[in-house]
XYZ file of C-alpha atoms in Angstrom:
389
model
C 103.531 114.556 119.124
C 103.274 117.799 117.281
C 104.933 119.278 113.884
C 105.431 115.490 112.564
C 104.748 114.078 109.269
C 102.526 111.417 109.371
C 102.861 108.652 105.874
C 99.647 107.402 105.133
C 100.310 105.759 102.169
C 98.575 102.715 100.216
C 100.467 99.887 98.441
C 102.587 100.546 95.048
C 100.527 96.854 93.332
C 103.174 94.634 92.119
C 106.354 96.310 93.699
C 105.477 97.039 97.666
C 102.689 96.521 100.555
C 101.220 99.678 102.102
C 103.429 99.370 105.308
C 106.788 99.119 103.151
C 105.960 102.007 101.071
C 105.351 103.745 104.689
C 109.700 102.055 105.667
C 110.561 103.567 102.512
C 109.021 106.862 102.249
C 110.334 107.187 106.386
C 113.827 106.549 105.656
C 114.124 108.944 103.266
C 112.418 111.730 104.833
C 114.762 110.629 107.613
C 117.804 110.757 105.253
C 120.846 112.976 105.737
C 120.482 116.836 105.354
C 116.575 116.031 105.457
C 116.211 117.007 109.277
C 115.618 115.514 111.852
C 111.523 114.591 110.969
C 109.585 112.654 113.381
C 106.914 110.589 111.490
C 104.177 108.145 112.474
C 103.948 105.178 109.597
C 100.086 104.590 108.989
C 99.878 102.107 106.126
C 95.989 102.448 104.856
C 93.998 100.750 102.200
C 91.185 101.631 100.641
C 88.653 98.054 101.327
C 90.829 95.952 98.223
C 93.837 94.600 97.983
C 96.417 94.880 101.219
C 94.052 95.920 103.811
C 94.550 93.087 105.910
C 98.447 94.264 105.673
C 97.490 98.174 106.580
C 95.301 97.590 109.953
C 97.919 94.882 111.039
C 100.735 97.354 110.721
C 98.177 99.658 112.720
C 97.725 97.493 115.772
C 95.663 94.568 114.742
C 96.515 90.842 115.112
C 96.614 88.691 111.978
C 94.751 85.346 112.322
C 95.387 82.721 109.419
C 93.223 79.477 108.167
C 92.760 77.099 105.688
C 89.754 78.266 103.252
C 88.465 77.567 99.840
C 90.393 79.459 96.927
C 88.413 80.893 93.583
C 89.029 77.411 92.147
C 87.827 75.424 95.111
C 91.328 74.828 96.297
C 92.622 75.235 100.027
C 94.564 78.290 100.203
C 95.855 79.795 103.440
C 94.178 83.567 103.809
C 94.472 85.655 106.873
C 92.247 88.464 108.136
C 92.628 90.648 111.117
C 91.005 91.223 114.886
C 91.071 93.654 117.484
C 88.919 93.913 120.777
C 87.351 97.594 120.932
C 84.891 98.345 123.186
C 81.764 96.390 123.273
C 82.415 94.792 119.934
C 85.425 92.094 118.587
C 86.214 93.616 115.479
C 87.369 91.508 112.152
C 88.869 93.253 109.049
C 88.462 90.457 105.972
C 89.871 91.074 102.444
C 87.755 89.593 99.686
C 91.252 89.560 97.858
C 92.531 87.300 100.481
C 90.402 83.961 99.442
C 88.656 84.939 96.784
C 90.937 87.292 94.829
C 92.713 87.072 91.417
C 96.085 86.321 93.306
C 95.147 83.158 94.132
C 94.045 82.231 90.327
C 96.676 80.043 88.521
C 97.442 81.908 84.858
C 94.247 81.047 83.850
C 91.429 82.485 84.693
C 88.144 81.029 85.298
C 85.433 83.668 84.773
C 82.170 81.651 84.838
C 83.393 79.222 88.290
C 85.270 81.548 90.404
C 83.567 81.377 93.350
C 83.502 83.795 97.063
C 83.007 81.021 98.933
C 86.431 81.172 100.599
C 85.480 84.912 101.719
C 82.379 83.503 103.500
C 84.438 80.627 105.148
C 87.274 83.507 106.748
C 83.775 85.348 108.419
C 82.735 82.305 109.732
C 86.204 81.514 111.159
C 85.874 85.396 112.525
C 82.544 84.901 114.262
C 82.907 81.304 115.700
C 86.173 83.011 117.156
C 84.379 85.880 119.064
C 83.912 88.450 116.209
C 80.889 90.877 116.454
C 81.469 93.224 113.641
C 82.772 92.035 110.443
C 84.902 94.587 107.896
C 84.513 93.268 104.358
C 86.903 94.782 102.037
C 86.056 94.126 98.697
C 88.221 94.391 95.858
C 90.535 92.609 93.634
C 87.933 89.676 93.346
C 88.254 86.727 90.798
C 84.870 86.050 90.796
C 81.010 87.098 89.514
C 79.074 84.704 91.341
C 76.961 87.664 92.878
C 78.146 86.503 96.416
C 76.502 83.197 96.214
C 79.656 81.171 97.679
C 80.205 83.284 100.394
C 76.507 82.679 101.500
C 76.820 79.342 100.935
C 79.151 79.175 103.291
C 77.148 80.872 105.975
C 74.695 78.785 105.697
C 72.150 79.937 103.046
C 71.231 77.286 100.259
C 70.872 77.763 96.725
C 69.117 75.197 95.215
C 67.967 74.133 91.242
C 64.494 73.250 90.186
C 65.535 69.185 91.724
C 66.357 70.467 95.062
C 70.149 70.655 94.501
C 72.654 72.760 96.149
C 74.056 74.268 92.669
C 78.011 74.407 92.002
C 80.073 77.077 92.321
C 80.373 79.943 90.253
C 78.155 82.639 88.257
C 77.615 80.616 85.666
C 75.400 77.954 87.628
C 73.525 80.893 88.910
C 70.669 80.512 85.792
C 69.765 77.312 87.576
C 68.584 78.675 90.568
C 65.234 77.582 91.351
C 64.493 78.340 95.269
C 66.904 80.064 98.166
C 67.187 78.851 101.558
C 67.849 81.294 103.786
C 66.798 79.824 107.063
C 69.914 78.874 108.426
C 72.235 82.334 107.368
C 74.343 84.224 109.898
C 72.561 86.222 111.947
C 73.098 88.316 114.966
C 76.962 89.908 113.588
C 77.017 93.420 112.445
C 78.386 93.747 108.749
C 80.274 96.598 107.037
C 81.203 96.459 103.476
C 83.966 99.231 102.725
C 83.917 99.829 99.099
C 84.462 102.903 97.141
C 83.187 101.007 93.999
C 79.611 102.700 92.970
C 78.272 99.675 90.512
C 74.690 98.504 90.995
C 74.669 94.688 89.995
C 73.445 94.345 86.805
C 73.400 96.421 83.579
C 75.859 98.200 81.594
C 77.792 99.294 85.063
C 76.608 96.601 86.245
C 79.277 93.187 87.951
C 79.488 91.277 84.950
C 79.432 94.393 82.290
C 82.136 96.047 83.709
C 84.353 94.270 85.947
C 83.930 90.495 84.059
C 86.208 91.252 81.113
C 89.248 92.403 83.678
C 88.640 88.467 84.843
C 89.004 86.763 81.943
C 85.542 86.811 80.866
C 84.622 87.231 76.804
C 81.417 88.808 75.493
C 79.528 85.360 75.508
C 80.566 84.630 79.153
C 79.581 88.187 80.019
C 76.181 87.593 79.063
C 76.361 84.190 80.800
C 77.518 85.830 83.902
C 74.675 88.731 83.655
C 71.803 86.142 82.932
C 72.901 84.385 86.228
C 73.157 87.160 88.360
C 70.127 88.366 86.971
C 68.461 85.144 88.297
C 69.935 85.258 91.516
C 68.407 89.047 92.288
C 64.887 87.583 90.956
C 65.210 84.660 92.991
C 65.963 86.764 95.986
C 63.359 89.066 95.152
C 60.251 86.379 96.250
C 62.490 84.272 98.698
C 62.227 85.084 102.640
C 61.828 88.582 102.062
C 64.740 88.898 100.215
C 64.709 92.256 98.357
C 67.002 91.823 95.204
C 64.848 92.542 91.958
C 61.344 92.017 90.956
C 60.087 90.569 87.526
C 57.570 92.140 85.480
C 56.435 90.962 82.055
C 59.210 88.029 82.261
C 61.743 91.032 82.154
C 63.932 91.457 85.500
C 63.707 95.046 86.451
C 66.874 95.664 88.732
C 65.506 97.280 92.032
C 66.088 97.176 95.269
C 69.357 95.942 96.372
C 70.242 95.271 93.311
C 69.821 98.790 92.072
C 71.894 100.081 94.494
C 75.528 102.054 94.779
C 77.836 99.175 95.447
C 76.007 96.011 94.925
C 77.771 95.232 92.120
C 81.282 95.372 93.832
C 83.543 92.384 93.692
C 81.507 90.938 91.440
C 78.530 91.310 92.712
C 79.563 90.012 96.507
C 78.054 93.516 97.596
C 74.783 92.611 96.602
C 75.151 88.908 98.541
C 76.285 90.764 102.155
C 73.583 93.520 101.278
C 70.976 90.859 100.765
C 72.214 87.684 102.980
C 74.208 89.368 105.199
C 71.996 92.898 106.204
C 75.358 94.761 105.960
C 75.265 98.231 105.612
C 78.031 100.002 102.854
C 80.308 102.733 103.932
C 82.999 104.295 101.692
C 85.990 102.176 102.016
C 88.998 104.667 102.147
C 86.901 106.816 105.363
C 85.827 104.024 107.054
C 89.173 102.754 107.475
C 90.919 105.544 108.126
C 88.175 105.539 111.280
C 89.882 101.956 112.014
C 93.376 103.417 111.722
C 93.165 106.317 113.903
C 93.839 108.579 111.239
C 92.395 111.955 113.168
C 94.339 110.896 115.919
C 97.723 110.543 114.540
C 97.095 113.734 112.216
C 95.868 115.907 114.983
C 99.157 118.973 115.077
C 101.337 117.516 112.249
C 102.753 119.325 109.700
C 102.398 117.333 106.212
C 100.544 114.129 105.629
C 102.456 112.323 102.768
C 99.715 109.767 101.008
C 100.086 107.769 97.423
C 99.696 104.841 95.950
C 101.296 103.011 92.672
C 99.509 105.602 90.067
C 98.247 108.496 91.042
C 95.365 109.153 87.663
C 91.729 109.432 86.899
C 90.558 106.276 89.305
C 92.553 108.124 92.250
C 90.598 111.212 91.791
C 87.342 109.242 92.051
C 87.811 108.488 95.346
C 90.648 106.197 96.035
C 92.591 106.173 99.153
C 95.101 109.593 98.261
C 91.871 111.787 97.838
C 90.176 110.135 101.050
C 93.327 111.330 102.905
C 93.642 114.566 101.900
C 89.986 115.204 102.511
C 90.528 113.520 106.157
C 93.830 115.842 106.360
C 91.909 118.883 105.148
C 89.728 119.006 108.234
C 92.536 119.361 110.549
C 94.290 121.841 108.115
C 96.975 119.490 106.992
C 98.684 119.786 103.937
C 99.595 116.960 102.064
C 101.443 115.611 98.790
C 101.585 112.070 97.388
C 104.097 110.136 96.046
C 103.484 107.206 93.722
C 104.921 105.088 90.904
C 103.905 107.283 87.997
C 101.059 109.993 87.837
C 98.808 110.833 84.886
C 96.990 113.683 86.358
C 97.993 117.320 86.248
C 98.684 119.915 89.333
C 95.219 121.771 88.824
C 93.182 118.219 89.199
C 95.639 117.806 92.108
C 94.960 120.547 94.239
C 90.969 120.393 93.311
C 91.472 116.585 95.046
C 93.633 118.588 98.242
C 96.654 117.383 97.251
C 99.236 120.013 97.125
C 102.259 118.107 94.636
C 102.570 114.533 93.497
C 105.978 112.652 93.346
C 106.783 110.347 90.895
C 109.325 107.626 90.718
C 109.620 108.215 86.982
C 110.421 111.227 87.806
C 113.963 109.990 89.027
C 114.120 107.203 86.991
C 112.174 106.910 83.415
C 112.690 103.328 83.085
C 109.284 101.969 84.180
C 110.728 98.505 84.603
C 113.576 99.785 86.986
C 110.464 101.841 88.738
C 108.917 98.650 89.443
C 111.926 96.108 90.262
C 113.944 99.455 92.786
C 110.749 101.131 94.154
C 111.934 100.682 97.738
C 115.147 102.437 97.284
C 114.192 105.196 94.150
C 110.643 105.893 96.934
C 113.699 106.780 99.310
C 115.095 108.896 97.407
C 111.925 110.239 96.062
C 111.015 111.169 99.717
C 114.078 112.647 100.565
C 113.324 115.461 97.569
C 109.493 115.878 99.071
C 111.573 116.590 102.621
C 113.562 119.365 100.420
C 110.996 120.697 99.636
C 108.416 120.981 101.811
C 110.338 120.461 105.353
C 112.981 122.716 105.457
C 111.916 126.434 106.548
């Protein structure tokens, strides 16, 4: 196919999934008097919230189970499979078991544990998978991965040999970690755009704690116990997580680096338990999606998400597809929910013009209970504009 417009669009949080934003934005470029536009639909996500949704709509197969919720509930998550060759790829959201969807009003800062995320790649491997996808974002908990390794089989024990509750919180009783019996043998990617190490003032709990719930007290709480764990880690089967000089923990290591500190802190438990290896989350699964494919001889690539502002320019899925798009000599414009950013910072990020529903319609409540119908009509301006010659 050549001259189409391909929509490679992320979700609009709290109004529409990545592959209805893609119906929406298609039926309106498809609208009367805009032409008749051939488009491919490519839903993508950047590692958090709705990936599962995006490589579904791009040819995977959903697979649902029972698995432990943030609370220790059963919740029903799904991830996602597809056979390539040589490998039995899975695609798991974080968001999916352990996110702050599936916590009640309250939140629960200092219990909220992954565990559920570990129990979905178990699920994956025991069902053929040989390279896991862990998408991390969106998480309820700062447990520094713990649960999820406990679920694959590493143990985390206190000072009387006790497997220690879930949560970060229990993490300052960790006396010893058992790591004989982890997963092994299962190649691990965590896609994450977030650049935290674990601890410190950019650290899990320091930044990303207070968005769950947590209050300066519990932040330090949190800290102290994922401090604990990287020490622990440090002098426990070779773990490298942090090493301890002068009874001060010095963050090094794994724990030191670029990403560790995503989801709270589950990138530093698949860095240390699960020897996964971190690639930017918005290229990596554009990789999954085909995206050089599907771009190769089109004539506009039409990305956004639900605010197009400072975080997208930092690397969020809109900026990873115009840089994808840019290599092929693509142009491309966004559309989104509302936009913050001005047309200079735009075009630096390759994005030629941003749509915004409140550009139609000021009303940000109306923006966010019509977004299906105002994105149509939103798209049917960007066809206007840029795909009549």
């Amino acid at each position: 196919m050549t001259g189409h417009v391909v929509i490679a669009v992320d979700k609009f949080r709290g109004s529409l999934t990545a592959p209805e934003v893609a119906a929406h934005v298609a039926a309106g470029l498809r609208a009367p008097g805009s032409g008749d536009v051939p488009v491919v639909e490519l839903p993508v996500a950047d590692g958090g919230d709705g990936t599962v949704d995006a490589v579904v709509a791009s040819g995977f197969t959903r697979v649902e189970t029972e698995v432990t919720g943030p609370l220790g509930n059963q919740v029903t998550a799904s991830y996602a499979v597809r056979d390539e060759p040589g490998a039995r790829v899975a695609v798991i959201e974080l968001a999916e078991a352990s996110g702050l969807r599936r916590l009640p009003a309250d939140p629960a800062p200092l219990t909220a544990t992954s565990r559920g995320t570990g129990e979905l790649v178990a699920h994956a491997v025991r069902h053929g998978a040989t390279r896991v996808v862990l998408g991390l974002g969106g998480s309820a908990c700062t447990d520094g991965g713990a649960g999820m390794a406990q679920a694959l089989g590493v143990r985390l024990l206190d000072a009387a040999g006790n497997d220690l509750p879930p949560g970060g919180a229990a993490l300052r009783d960790l006396h010893t970690i058992d790591a004989s019996g982890r997963l092994r043998g299962v190649e691990v990617i965590v896609a994450s755009d977030v650049d935290n190490p674990l601890l410190g003032p950019y650290g899990a709990a320091a930044v990303y704690g207070p968005q769950k719930g947590a209050s300066p007290r519990d932040v330090a709480v949190l800290e102290a116990g994922l401090a604990r764990l990287a020490a622990v880690a440090a002098h426990t089967h070779g773990l490298a997580g942090a090493a301890e000089h002068d009874g001060v923990v010095r963050a090094m290591g794994v724990a030191g680096r670029p990403g560790a500190g995503a989801a709270g802190g589950v990138g530093f438990g698949a860095l240390t338990f699960l020897d996964a290896e971190i690639r930017p989350g918005i290229g990596y699964l554009l990789d999954l999606v085909e995206f050089d494919r599907h771009v190769e001889g089109a004539r506009l690539v039409v990305t956004g998400e639900g605010s197009v502002d400072e975080q997208t320019l930092r690397g969020k899925a809109p900026v990873g597809v115009a840089a994808a798009a840019a290599k092929h000599g693509v142009p491309v414009v966004a559309v989104c929910g509302r936009r913050s950013v001005g047309e200079e910072e735009l075009r630096a990020a390759g994005i030629e013009a941003a749509y915004a529903l409140t550009d139609i319609e000021p009303d940000a409540s109306r923006c966010m209970a019509e977004a299906g119908p105002l994105l149509e009509k939103l798209a049917a301006r960007v066809a206007a504009r840029h795909l009549t010659t």
